[in-house]
Amino acid sequence: MQNQSLFSHTNGWDSQTQSLNNIILGISIVAFILHCNIWLQLFIQKTKFNLSFMLILSYSSTDILIVIYYLIAYSICIRSWITITPIFCYSEAYLIFFLNLFESFCLTTLNIARYWQIVHNQDVYKFHRRKIQLIPIFITCLILLNFSVQHLFGWCIVTKDVDSSCSLHYTNIFVQIWNIAVILAMPIIISLFLSYRSFFYIRAAYVEQTMVRRNHHRKLIVHTSIFYSIWFCLWFPFVLITFLNVNRVNYWVVFMATIANTLEIAIDPIILLFLDTRFLEIWKKFFRLITIRLTLPINVRIRPIV
């Protein structure tokens, strides 16, 4: 593929690209409202923050960062007279990609912690607190190092075609295989393997476990599996296409994958209740408050003036 002059032309979209991005914009606005509401409710309801909850919030924070960046990028791209800059183009190509990968590693870390909790009956957030705190930093450094090395050696370059967005292009097939097999597939395989191991451990240790503990662990696995299934089906196509070079994939396939990824971000504030019941309590209290504000309480009776 010809590498276009990266910073010498304007950044406007053609009419078709802009029309399709209007759909993505609508979903992004809904996502922004839902995420802002859930974060606002976290503080209004004075939700207890602990280390296990912080992992889930790290995952959730990437969603709102992706949405905010897209809204900024959209406001720039609809103005064809604005000339793109190197910072904008590189951030457009790398940032959303990086945040999506960070989400995957956060979920893997959460699955490792829950596997340890179920199989070894140990609170990793208490006995391995420092390791859990360092994992997000390690993940960030690992992904950034991977991108930096590939960029410095020219194995991954940023390209900009006329009337489209900036995207990544791989010049080395072995680097592309490395990214798909290790950076993309490894955390997913680890999560699936640990979920499988946890499920069969519960079945094998049926007699040894108490009823309460067994039911709690079973519910934990089922809820995690529901969330992971929804997340994987909507998240994976977009990231896979990015690893395969966006410009080599059919335009409509890319668009549908982007829609699915944006939809997953929009529903995350809702489906996160499968990962932590505190989100369920937040939504219950929120809707209870809305109901009280919109309707009179049932138990309130109008007393006549004596």
PDB file of C-alpha atoms in Angstrom:
ATOM      1  CA  MET A   1       0.000   0.000   0.000  1.00  0.00           C
ATOM      2  CA  GLN A   2       1.273   3.423  -0.867  1.00  0.00           C
ATOM      3  CA  ASN A   3       2.159   5.500   2.128  1.00  0.00           C
ATOM      4  CA  GLN A   4       0.445   8.815   1.526  1.00  0.00           C
ATOM      5  CA  SER A   5       2.031  12.105   2.503  1.00  0.00           C
ATOM      6  CA  LEU A   6       1.133  11.944   6.146  1.00  0.00           C
ATOM      7  CA  PHE A   7       0.892  15.571   7.163  1.00  0.00           C
ATOM      8  CA  SER A   8       0.521  17.519   3.930  1.00  0.00           C
ATOM      9  CA  HIS A   9      -3.217  17.281   3.249  1.00  0.00           C
ATOM     10  CA  THR A  10      -6.383  18.189   5.073  1.00  0.00           C
ATOM     11  CA  ASN A  11      -8.109  15.878   7.444  1.00  0.00           C
ATOM     12  CA  GLY A  12     -11.697  16.026   6.212  1.00  0.00           C
ATOM     13  CA  TRP A  13     -13.872  12.980   5.637  1.00  0.00           C
ATOM     14  CA  ASP A  14     -15.777  12.347   2.433  1.00  0.00           C
ATOM     15  CA  SER A  15     -19.593  12.394   2.580  1.00  0.00           C
ATOM     16  CA  GLN A  16     -19.942   8.611   2.972  1.00  0.00           C
ATOM     17  CA  THR A  17     -17.389   8.388   5.782  1.00  0.00           C
ATOM     18  CA  GLN A  18     -18.992  11.305   7.590  1.00  0.00           C
ATOM     19  CA  SER A  19     -22.486   9.779   7.279  1.00  0.00           C
ATOM     20  CA  LEU A  20     -21.295   6.516   8.790  1.00  0.00           C
ATOM     21  CA  ASN A  21     -19.437   8.347  11.550  1.00  0.00           C
ATOM     22  CA  ASN A  22     -22.652  10.185  12.409  1.00  0.00           C
ATOM     23  CA  ILE A  23     -24.063   6.804  13.481  1.00  0.00           C
ATOM     24  CA  ILE A  24     -20.976   6.115  15.594  1.00  0.00           C
ATOM     25  CA  LEU A  25     -21.295   9.636  17.032  1.00  0.00           C
ATOM     26  CA  GLY A  26     -24.858   8.934  18.201  1.00  0.00           C
ATOM     27  CA  ILE A  27     -23.777   5.759  20.016  1.00  0.00           C
ATOM     28  CA  SER A  28     -20.753   7.587  21.472  1.00  0.00           C
ATOM     29  CA  ILE A  29     -22.947  10.342  22.916  1.00  0.00           C
ATOM     30  CA  VAL A  30     -25.169   7.733  24.601  1.00  0.00           C
ATOM     31  CA  ALA A  31     -22.025   6.000  25.896  1.00  0.00           C
ATOM     32  CA  PHE A  32     -20.670   9.286  27.254  1.00  0.00           C
ATOM     33  CA  ILE A  33     -23.919  10.002  29.124  1.00  0.00           C
ATOM     34  CA  LEU A  34     -24.097   6.500  30.633  1.00  0.00           C
ATOM     35  CA  HIS A  35     -20.457   6.528  31.727  1.00  0.00           C
ATOM     36  CA  CYS A  36     -20.687  10.015  33.216  1.00  0.00           C
ATOM     37  CA  ASN A  37     -23.802   8.952  35.109  1.00  0.00           C
ATOM     38  CA  ILE A  38     -22.222   5.808  36.550  1.00  0.00           C
ATOM     39  CA  TRP A  39     -19.098   7.692  37.678  1.00  0.00           C
ATOM     40  CA  LEU A  40     -21.227  10.453  39.162  1.00  0.00           C
ATOM     41  CA  GLN A  41     -23.340   7.914  41.038  1.00  0.00           C
ATOM     42  CA  LEU A  42     -20.190   6.266  42.401  1.00  0.00           C
ATOM     43  CA  PHE A  43     -19.377   9.437  44.315  1.00  0.00           C
ATOM     44  CA  ILE A  44     -22.935  10.527  45.111  1.00  0.00           C
ATOM     45  CA  GLN A  45     -23.736   7.150  46.649  1.00  0.00           C
ATOM     46  CA  LYS A  46     -20.332   7.032  48.373  1.00  0.00           C
ATOM     47  CA  THR A  47     -19.516   3.600  46.978  1.00  0.00           C
ATOM     48  CA  LYS A  48     -16.744   1.799  48.828  1.00  0.00           C
ATOM     49  CA  PHE A  49     -13.559   1.652  46.771  1.00  0.00           C
ATOM     50  CA  ASN A  50     -11.167  -1.243  47.350  1.00  0.00           C
ATOM     51  CA  LEU A  51      -8.423  -2.820  45.263  1.00  0.00           C
ATOM     52  CA  SER A  52     -10.698  -5.338  43.532  1.00  0.00           C
ATOM     53  CA  PHE A  53     -13.060  -2.544  42.541  1.00  0.00           C
ATOM     54  CA  MET A  54     -10.184  -0.392  41.291  1.00  0.00           C
ATOM     55  CA  LEU A  55      -9.309  -3.010  38.662  1.00  0.00           C
ATOM     56  CA  ILE A  56     -12.825  -2.848  37.260  1.00  0.00           C
ATOM     57  CA  LEU A  57     -12.766   0.953  37.389  1.00  0.00           C
ATOM     58  CA  SER A  58      -9.452   0.941  35.486  1.00  0.00           C
ATOM     59  CA  TYR A  59     -11.224  -1.029  32.782  1.00  0.00           C
ATOM     60  CA  SER A  60     -14.206   1.334  32.837  1.00  0.00           C
ATOM     61  CA  SER A  61     -12.034   4.450  32.689  1.00  0.00           C
ATOM     62  CA  THR A  62     -10.578   3.336  29.347  1.00  0.00           C
ATOM     63  CA  ASP A  63     -14.106   3.370  27.903  1.00  0.00           C
ATOM     64  CA  ILE A  64     -14.737   6.990  28.732  1.00  0.00           C
ATOM     65  CA  LEU A  65     -11.263   7.963  27.477  1.00  0.00           C
ATOM     66  CA  ILE A  66     -12.027   6.288  24.141  1.00  0.00           C
ATOM     67  CA  VAL A  67     -15.366   8.110  23.892  1.00  0.00           C
ATOM     68  CA  ILE A  68     -13.860  11.494  24.779  1.00  0.00           C
ATOM     69  CA  TYR A  69     -11.090  11.056  22.237  1.00  0.00           C
ATOM     70  CA  TYR A  70     -13.556  10.049  19.520  1.00  0.00           C
ATOM     71  CA  LEU A  71     -15.697  13.124  20.183  1.00  0.00           C
ATOM     72  CA  ILE A  72     -12.605  15.325  19.881  1.00  0.00           C
ATOM     73  CA  ALA A  73     -11.473  13.537  16.711  1.00  0.00           C
ATOM     74  CA  TYR A  74     -14.954  13.829  15.206  1.00  0.00           C
ATOM     75  CA  SER A  75     -15.047  17.584  15.823  1.00  0.00           C
ATOM     76  CA  ILE A  76     -11.731  17.897  13.990  1.00  0.00           C
ATOM     77  CA  CYS A  77     -12.446  15.539  11.104  1.00  0.00           C
ATOM     78  CA  ILE A  78     -15.735  17.181  10.073  1.00  0.00           C
ATOM     79  CA  ARG A  79     -13.805  20.391   9.400  1.00  0.00           C
ATOM     80  CA  SER A  80     -12.049  19.734   6.099  1.00  0.00           C
ATOM     81  CA  TRP A  81     -10.061  22.964   6.290  1.00  0.00           C
ATOM     82  CA  ILE A  82      -8.120  21.821   9.364  1.00  0.00           C
ATOM     83  CA  THR A  83      -4.689  20.434   8.467  1.00  0.00           C
ATOM     84  CA  ILE A  84      -3.757  17.327  10.416  1.00  0.00           C
ATOM     85  CA  THR A  85      -0.693  17.311  12.650  1.00  0.00           C
ATOM     86  CA  PRO A  86       1.711  14.475  13.506  1.00  0.00           C
ATOM     87  CA  ILE A  87       0.413  14.382  17.105  1.00  0.00           C
ATOM     88  CA  PHE A  88      -3.194  14.015  15.988  1.00  0.00           C
ATOM     89  CA  CYS A  89      -2.472  11.336  13.397  1.00  0.00           C
ATOM     90  CA  TYR A  90      -0.317   9.202  15.675  1.00  0.00           C
ATOM     91  CA  SER A  91      -2.787   9.508  18.543  1.00  0.00           C
ATOM     92  CA  GLU A  92      -5.662   8.601  16.225  1.00  0.00           C
ATOM     93  CA  ALA A  93      -3.832   5.469  15.053  1.00  0.00           C
ATOM     94  CA  TYR A  94      -2.417   4.344  18.395  1.00  0.00           C
ATOM     95  CA  LEU A  95      -4.482   5.683  21.297  1.00  0.00           C
ATOM     96  CA  ILE A  96      -7.808   3.875  20.806  1.00  0.00           C
ATOM     97  CA  PHE A  97      -5.884   0.734  19.861  1.00  0.00           C
ATOM     98  CA  PHE A  98      -3.797   0.985  23.043  1.00  0.00           C
ATOM     99  CA  LEU A  99      -6.837   1.574  25.272  1.00  0.00           C
ATOM    100  CA  ASN A 100      -8.647  -1.441  23.803  1.00  0.00           C
ATOM    101  CA  LEU A 101      -5.641  -3.656  24.528  1.00  0.00           C
ATOM    102  CA  PHE A 102      -5.370  -2.246  28.041  1.00  0.00           C
ATOM    103  CA  GLU A 103      -8.989  -3.302  28.630  1.00  0.00           C
ATOM    104  CA  SER A 104      -8.157  -6.862  27.623  1.00  0.00           C
ATOM    105  CA  PHE A 105      -5.210  -7.090  30.018  1.00  0.00           C
ATOM    106  CA  CYS A 106      -7.270  -5.577  32.863  1.00  0.00           C
ATOM    107  CA  LEU A 107      -9.914  -8.272  32.442  1.00  0.00           C
ATOM    108  CA  THR A 108      -7.203 -10.942  32.371  1.00  0.00           C
ATOM    109  CA  THR A 109      -5.762  -9.615  35.634  1.00  0.00           C
ATOM    110  CA  LEU A 110      -9.239  -9.736  37.167  1.00  0.00           C
ATOM    111  CA  ASN A 111      -9.710 -13.343  36.002  1.00  0.00           C
ATOM    112  CA  ILE A 112      -6.332 -14.349  37.474  1.00  0.00           C
ATOM    113  CA  ALA A 113      -7.306 -12.828  40.821  1.00  0.00           C
ATOM    114  CA  ARG A 114     -10.676 -14.621  40.828  1.00  0.00           C
ATOM    115  CA  TYR A 115      -9.090 -17.922  39.833  1.00  0.00           C
ATOM    116  CA  TRP A 116      -6.682 -17.605  42.760  1.00  0.00           C
ATOM    117  CA  GLN A 117      -9.576 -16.752  45.051  1.00  0.00           C
ATOM    118  CA  ILE A 118     -11.632 -19.785  43.955  1.00  0.00           C
ATOM    119  CA  VAL A 119      -8.941 -22.467  43.648  1.00  0.00           C
ATOM    120  CA  HIS A 120      -6.570 -21.411  46.436  1.00  0.00           C
ATOM    121  CA  ASN A 121      -9.214 -19.776  48.661  1.00  0.00           C
ATOM    122  CA  GLN A 122      -6.957 -16.778  49.192  1.00  0.00           C
ATOM    123  CA  ASP A 123      -7.750 -13.082  49.018  1.00  0.00           C
ATOM    124  CA  VAL A 124      -5.108 -11.917  46.517  1.00  0.00           C
ATOM    125  CA  TYR A 125      -6.070  -8.295  47.096  1.00  0.00           C
ATOM    126  CA  LYS A 126      -4.942  -8.687  50.702  1.00  0.00           C
ATOM    127  CA  PHE A 127      -1.937 -11.013  50.451  1.00  0.00           C
ATOM    128  CA  HIS A 128      -0.618  -9.806  47.056  1.00  0.00           C
ATOM    129  CA  ARG A 129      -1.698  -6.187  47.252  1.00  0.00           C
ATOM    130  CA  ARG A 130       1.491  -4.651  45.873  1.00  0.00           C
ATOM    131  CA  LYS A 131       1.623  -7.037  42.912  1.00  0.00           C
ATOM    132  CA  ILE A 132      -1.963  -6.183  41.959  1.00  0.00           C
ATOM    133  CA  GLN A 133      -1.154  -2.470  42.191  1.00  0.00           C
ATOM    134  CA  LEU A 134       1.887  -2.854  39.931  1.00  0.00           C
ATOM    135  CA  ILE A 135       0.125  -4.931  37.268  1.00  0.00           C
ATOM    136  CA  PRO A 136      -1.640  -1.978  35.501  1.00  0.00           C
ATOM    137  CA  ILE A 137       1.695  -0.117  35.361  1.00  0.00           C
ATOM    138  CA  PHE A 138       3.421  -3.209  33.976  1.00  0.00           C
ATOM    139  CA  ILE A 139       0.688  -3.680  31.375  1.00  0.00           C
ATOM    140  CA  THR A 140       0.975  -0.070  30.229  1.00  0.00           C
ATOM    141  CA  CYS A 141       4.764  -0.305  29.900  1.00  0.00           C
ATOM    142  CA  LEU A 142       4.532  -3.641  28.049  1.00  0.00           C
ATOM    143  CA  ILE A 143       2.087  -2.354  25.427  1.00  0.00           C
ATOM    144  CA  LEU A 144       3.960   0.940  24.976  1.00  0.00           C
ATOM    145  CA  LEU A 145       7.290  -0.905  24.639  1.00  0.00           C
ATOM    146  CA  ASN A 146       5.785  -3.206  22.021  1.00  0.00           C
ATOM    147  CA  PHE A 147       4.468  -0.255  19.986  1.00  0.00           C
ATOM    148  CA  SER A 148       7.690   1.755  20.377  1.00  0.00           C
ATOM    149  CA  VAL A 149      10.024  -1.019  19.213  1.00  0.00           C
ATOM    150  CA  GLN A 150       7.879  -1.812  16.185  1.00  0.00           C
ATOM    151  CA  HIS A 151       7.653   1.860  15.244  1.00  0.00           C
ATOM    152  CA  LEU A 152      11.397   2.547  15.670  1.00  0.00           C
ATOM    153  CA  PHE A 153      12.328  -0.395  13.428  1.00  0.00           C
ATOM    154  CA  GLY A 154       9.697   0.523  10.842  1.00  0.00           C
ATOM    155  CA  TRP A 155       7.725  -2.677  11.337  1.00  0.00           C
ATOM    156  CA  CYS A 156       4.559  -0.705  12.055  1.00  0.00           C
ATOM    157  CA  ILE A 157       3.894   2.666  10.420  1.00  0.00           C
ATOM    158  CA  VAL A 158       1.075   5.186  10.515  1.00  0.00           C
ATOM    159  CA  THR A 159      -0.592   5.955   7.189  1.00  0.00           C
ATOM    160  CA  LYS A 160      -3.214   8.497   6.151  1.00  0.00           C
ATOM    161  CA  ASP A 161      -5.339   8.028   3.054  1.00  0.00           C
ATOM    162  CA  VAL A 162      -7.351  10.870   1.583  1.00  0.00           C
ATOM    163  CA  ASP A 163     -10.876  11.225   3.075  1.00  0.00           C
ATOM    164  CA  SER A 164     -10.216   8.648   5.790  1.00  0.00           C
ATOM    165  CA  SER A 165      -8.686   8.309   9.228  1.00  0.00           C
ATOM    166  CA  CYS A 166      -5.109   7.552  10.212  1.00  0.00           C
ATOM    167  CA  SER A 167      -4.394   3.849  10.639  1.00  0.00           C
ATOM    168  CA  LEU A 168      -1.606   1.368  11.358  1.00  0.00           C
ATOM    169  CA  HIS A 169       0.135  -0.559   8.596  1.00  0.00           C
ATOM    170  CA  TYR A 170       2.457  -3.516   9.252  1.00  0.00           C
ATOM    171  CA  THR A 171       5.495  -4.004   7.018  1.00  0.00           C
ATOM    172  CA  ASN A 172       6.701  -7.221   8.682  1.00  0.00           C
ATOM    173  CA  ILE A 173       4.506 -10.323   8.651  1.00  0.00           C
ATOM    174  CA  PHE A 174       6.313 -11.853  11.635  1.00  0.00           C
ATOM    175  CA  VAL A 175       5.591  -8.779  13.753  1.00  0.00           C
ATOM    176  CA  GLN A 176       1.958  -9.016  12.714  1.00  0.00           C
ATOM    177  CA  ILE A 177       1.864 -12.682  13.776  1.00  0.00           C
ATOM    178  CA  TRP A 178       3.534 -11.743  17.088  1.00  0.00           C
ATOM    179  CA  ASN A 179       0.922  -9.072  17.763  1.00  0.00           C
ATOM    180  CA  ILE A 180      -1.995 -11.379  16.994  1.00  0.00           C
ATOM    181  CA  ALA A 181      -0.610 -14.447  18.798  1.00  0.00           C
ATOM    182  CA  VAL A 182       0.848 -12.766  21.897  1.00  0.00           C
ATOM    183  CA  ILE A 183      -0.483  -9.242  22.417  1.00  0.00           C
ATOM    184  CA  LEU A 184      -4.048 -10.008  21.297  1.00  0.00           C
ATOM    185  CA  ALA A 185      -4.638 -13.727  21.807  1.00  0.00           C
ATOM    186  CA  MET A 186      -2.546 -14.454  24.925  1.00  0.00           C
ATOM    187  CA  PRO A 187      -4.644 -12.530  27.502  1.00  0.00           C
ATOM    188  CA  ILE A 188      -7.860 -13.917  25.993  1.00  0.00           C
ATOM    189  CA  ILE A 189      -6.571 -17.505  26.079  1.00  0.00           C
ATOM    190  CA  ILE A 190      -5.399 -17.063  29.683  1.00  0.00           C
ATOM    191  CA  SER A 191      -8.823 -15.749  30.719  1.00  0.00           C
ATOM    192  CA  LEU A 192     -10.688 -18.579  29.003  1.00  0.00           C
ATOM    193  CA  PHE A 193      -8.332 -21.220  30.420  1.00  0.00           C
ATOM    194  CA  LEU A 194      -8.648 -19.902  33.980  1.00  0.00           C
ATOM    195  CA  SER A 195     -12.445 -19.738  33.720  1.00  0.00           C
ATOM    196  CA  TYR A 196     -12.453 -23.348  32.481  1.00  0.00           C
ATOM    197  CA  ARG A 197     -10.154 -24.437  35.325  1.00  0.00           C
ATOM    198  CA  SER A 198     -12.239 -22.603  37.925  1.00  0.00           C
ATOM    199  CA  PHE A 199     -15.452 -24.211  36.721  1.00  0.00           C
ATOM    200  CA  PHE A 200     -14.089 -27.746  36.849  1.00  0.00           C
ATOM    201  CA  TYR A 201     -12.417 -27.117  40.182  1.00  0.00           C
ATOM    202  CA  ILE A 202     -15.810 -26.297  41.691  1.00  0.00           C
ATOM    203  CA  ARG A 203     -17.245 -29.532  40.286  1.00  0.00           C
ATOM    204  CA  ALA A 204     -14.287 -31.596  41.547  1.00  0.00           C
ATOM    205  CA  ALA A 205     -14.302 -30.011  45.017  1.00  0.00           C
ATOM    206  CA  TYR A 206     -18.076 -30.289  45.442  1.00  0.00           C
ATOM    207  CA  VAL A 207     -17.900 -32.322  48.664  1.00  0.00           C
ATOM    208  CA  GLU A 208     -15.115 -30.309  50.308  1.00  0.00           C
ATOM    209  CA  GLN A 209     -16.732 -26.891  49.841  1.00  0.00           C
ATOM    210  CA  THR A 210     -19.497 -25.456  51.958  1.00  0.00           C
ATOM    211  CA  MET A 211     -22.799 -24.692  50.254  1.00  0.00           C
ATOM    212  CA  VAL A 212     -22.423 -20.921  50.654  1.00  0.00           C
ATOM    213  CA  ARG A 213     -18.896 -20.841  49.273  1.00  0.00           C
ATOM    214  CA  ARG A 214     -19.751 -23.154  46.365  1.00  0.00           C
ATOM    215  CA  ASN A 215     -22.801 -21.114  45.361  1.00  0.00           C
ATOM    216  CA  HIS A 216     -20.821 -17.872  45.599  1.00  0.00           C
ATOM    217  CA  HIS A 217     -18.026 -19.215  43.394  1.00  0.00           C
ATOM    218  CA  ARG A 218     -20.455 -20.691  40.890  1.00  0.00           C
ATOM    219  CA  LYS A 219     -22.317 -17.395  40.637  1.00  0.00           C
ATOM    220  CA  LEU A 220     -18.982 -15.581  40.243  1.00  0.00           C
ATOM    221  CA  ILE A 221     -17.984 -17.775  37.295  1.00  0.00           C
ATOM    222  CA  VAL A 222     -21.392 -17.582  35.608  1.00  0.00           C
ATOM    223  CA  HIS A 223     -21.578 -13.789  35.884  1.00  0.00           C
ATOM    224  CA  THR A 224     -17.998 -13.366  34.674  1.00  0.00           C
ATOM    225  CA  SER A 225     -18.698 -15.679  31.733  1.00  0.00           C
ATOM    226  CA  ILE A 226     -21.790 -13.676  30.744  1.00  0.00           C
ATOM    227  CA  PHE A 227     -19.869 -10.410  30.798  1.00  0.00           C
ATOM    228  CA  TYR A 228     -16.860 -11.880  28.991  1.00  0.00           C
ATOM    229  CA  SER A 229     -19.038 -13.398  26.258  1.00  0.00           C
ATOM    230  CA  ILE A 230     -20.781 -10.083  25.518  1.00  0.00           C
ATOM    231  CA  TRP A 231     -17.514  -8.154  25.699  1.00  0.00           C
ATOM    232  CA  PHE A 232     -15.603 -10.591  23.482  1.00  0.00           C
ATOM    233  CA  CYS A 233     -18.256 -10.772  20.721  1.00  0.00           C
ATOM    234  CA  LEU A 234     -18.484  -6.987  20.417  1.00  0.00           C
ATOM    235  CA  TRP A 235     -14.860  -6.042  21.172  1.00  0.00           C
ATOM    236  CA  PHE A 236     -12.775  -8.671  19.371  1.00  0.00           C
ATOM    237  CA  PRO A 237     -13.652  -8.007  15.661  1.00  0.00           C
ATOM    238  CA  PHE A 238     -12.499  -4.369  15.756  1.00  0.00           C
ATOM    239  CA  VAL A 239      -9.172  -5.122  17.443  1.00  0.00           C
ATOM    240  CA  LEU A 240      -8.500  -8.109  15.181  1.00  0.00           C
ATOM    241  CA  ILE A 241      -9.136  -5.975  12.086  1.00  0.00           C
ATOM    242  CA  THR A 242      -6.680  -3.383  13.416  1.00  0.00           C
ATOM    243  CA  PHE A 243      -4.011  -6.078  13.696  1.00  0.00           C
ATOM    244  CA  LEU A 244      -4.791  -7.257  10.157  1.00  0.00           C
ATOM    245  CA  ASN A 245      -4.356  -3.754   8.652  1.00  0.00           C
ATOM    246  CA  VAL A 246      -7.588  -1.802   8.356  1.00  0.00           C
ATOM    247  CA  ASN A 247      -6.954  -0.775   4.737  1.00  0.00           C
ATOM    248  CA  ARG A 248      -6.855  -4.414   3.590  1.00  0.00           C
ATOM    249  CA  VAL A 249     -10.283  -5.230   5.009  1.00  0.00           C
ATOM    250  CA  ASN A 250     -13.611  -4.462   3.348  1.00  0.00           C
ATOM    251  CA  TYR A 251     -14.833  -0.966   4.270  1.00  0.00           C
ATOM    252  CA  TRP A 252     -18.233  -2.175   5.494  1.00  0.00           C
ATOM    253  CA  VAL A 253     -16.663  -4.909   7.617  1.00  0.00           C
ATOM    254  CA  VAL A 254     -14.513  -2.267   9.324  1.00  0.00           C
ATOM    255  CA  PHE A 255     -17.577  -0.080   9.850  1.00  0.00           C
ATOM    256  CA  MET A 256     -19.656  -2.884  11.398  1.00  0.00           C
ATOM    257  CA  ALA A 257     -16.760  -3.867  13.669  1.00  0.00           C
ATOM    258  CA  THR A 258     -16.403  -0.250  14.774  1.00  0.00           C
ATOM    259  CA  ILE A 259     -20.134  -0.058  15.488  1.00  0.00           C
ATOM    260  CA  ALA A 260     -19.915  -3.250  17.584  1.00  0.00           C
ATOM    261  CA  ASN A 261     -16.921  -1.922  19.523  1.00  0.00           C
ATOM    262  CA  THR A 262     -18.642   1.415  20.196  1.00  0.00           C
ATOM    263  CA  LEU A 263     -21.840  -0.388  21.244  1.00  0.00           C
ATOM    264  CA  GLU A 264     -19.829  -2.479  23.711  1.00  0.00           C
ATOM    265  CA  ILE A 265     -18.443   0.705  25.236  1.00  0.00           C
ATOM    266  CA  ALA A 266     -21.965   2.128  25.509  1.00  0.00           C
ATOM    267  CA  ILE A 267     -23.407  -0.873  27.370  1.00  0.00           C
ATOM    268  CA  ASP A 268     -20.392  -1.399  29.658  1.00  0.00           C
ATOM    269  CA  PRO A 269     -21.868   0.695  32.505  1.00  0.00           C
ATOM    270  CA  ILE A 270     -24.818  -1.717  32.491  1.00  0.00           C
ATOM    271  CA  ILE A 271     -23.126  -5.093  31.981  1.00  0.00           C
ATOM    272  CA  LEU A 272     -20.431  -4.282  34.554  1.00  0.00           C
ATOM    273  CA  LEU A 273     -22.987  -5.388  37.141  1.00  0.00           C
ATOM    274  CA  PHE A 274     -22.009  -8.950  36.141  1.00  0.00           C
ATOM    275  CA  LEU A 275     -18.458  -8.255  37.338  1.00  0.00           C
ATOM    276  CA  ASP A 276     -19.316  -6.505  40.585  1.00  0.00           C
ATOM    277  CA  THR A 277     -22.632  -6.288  42.428  1.00  0.00           C
ATOM    278  CA  ARG A 278     -21.820  -2.726  43.480  1.00  0.00           C
ATOM    279  CA  PHE A 279     -22.789  -1.610  39.976  1.00  0.00           C
ATOM    280  CA  LEU A 280     -26.121  -3.384  40.392  1.00  0.00           C
ATOM    281  CA  GLU A 281     -26.717  -1.527  43.658  1.00  0.00           C
ATOM    282  CA  ILE A 282     -25.763   1.762  42.007  1.00  0.00           C
ATOM    283  CA  TRP A 283     -28.336   1.278  39.230  1.00  0.00           C
ATOM    284  CA  LYS A 284     -31.016   0.156  41.708  1.00  0.00           C
ATOM    285  CA  LYS A 285     -30.530   3.254  43.846  1.00  0.00           C
ATOM    286  CA  PHE A 286     -30.424   5.474  40.753  1.00  0.00           C
ATOM    287  CA  PHE A 287     -33.707   4.170  39.333  1.00  0.00           C
ATOM    288  CA  ARG A 288     -35.288   4.252  42.784  1.00  0.00           C
ATOM    289  CA  LEU A 289     -34.324   7.928  43.044  1.00  0.00           C
ATOM    290  CA  ILE A 290     -35.717   8.657  39.560  1.00  0.00           C
ATOM    291  CA  THR A 291     -38.962   6.888  40.455  1.00  0.00           C
ATOM    292  CA  ILE A 292     -39.319   8.909  43.652  1.00  0.00           C
ATOM    293  CA  ARG A 293     -38.660  12.159  41.801  1.00  0.00           C
ATOM    294  CA  LEU A 294     -41.172  11.412  39.035  1.00  0.00           C
ATOM    295  CA  THR A 295     -43.990   9.899  41.089  1.00  0.00           C
ATOM    296  CA  LEU A 296     -45.409  10.344  44.569  1.00  0.00           C
ATOM    297  CA  PRO A 297     -44.498   7.594  47.031  1.00  0.00           C
ATOM    298  CA  ILE A 298     -47.235   4.990  47.298  1.00  0.00           C
ATOM    299  CA  ASN A 299     -47.350   5.158  51.087  1.00  0.00           C
ATOM    300  CA  VAL A 300     -47.896   8.907  51.219  1.00  0.00           C
ATOM    301  CA  ARG A 301     -51.507   9.812  52.007  1.00  0.00           C
ATOM    302  CA  ILE A 302     -53.015  13.285  51.774  1.00  0.00           C
ATOM    303  CA  ARG A 303     -54.308  14.334  55.187  1.00  0.00           C
ATOM    304  CA  PRO A 304     -57.192  16.840  55.423  1.00  0.00           C
ATOM    305  CA  ILE A 305     -56.520  20.135  57.110  1.00  0.00           C
ATOM    306  CA  VAL A 306     -58.187  20.217  60.560  1.00  0.00           C
TER     307      VAL A 306
END
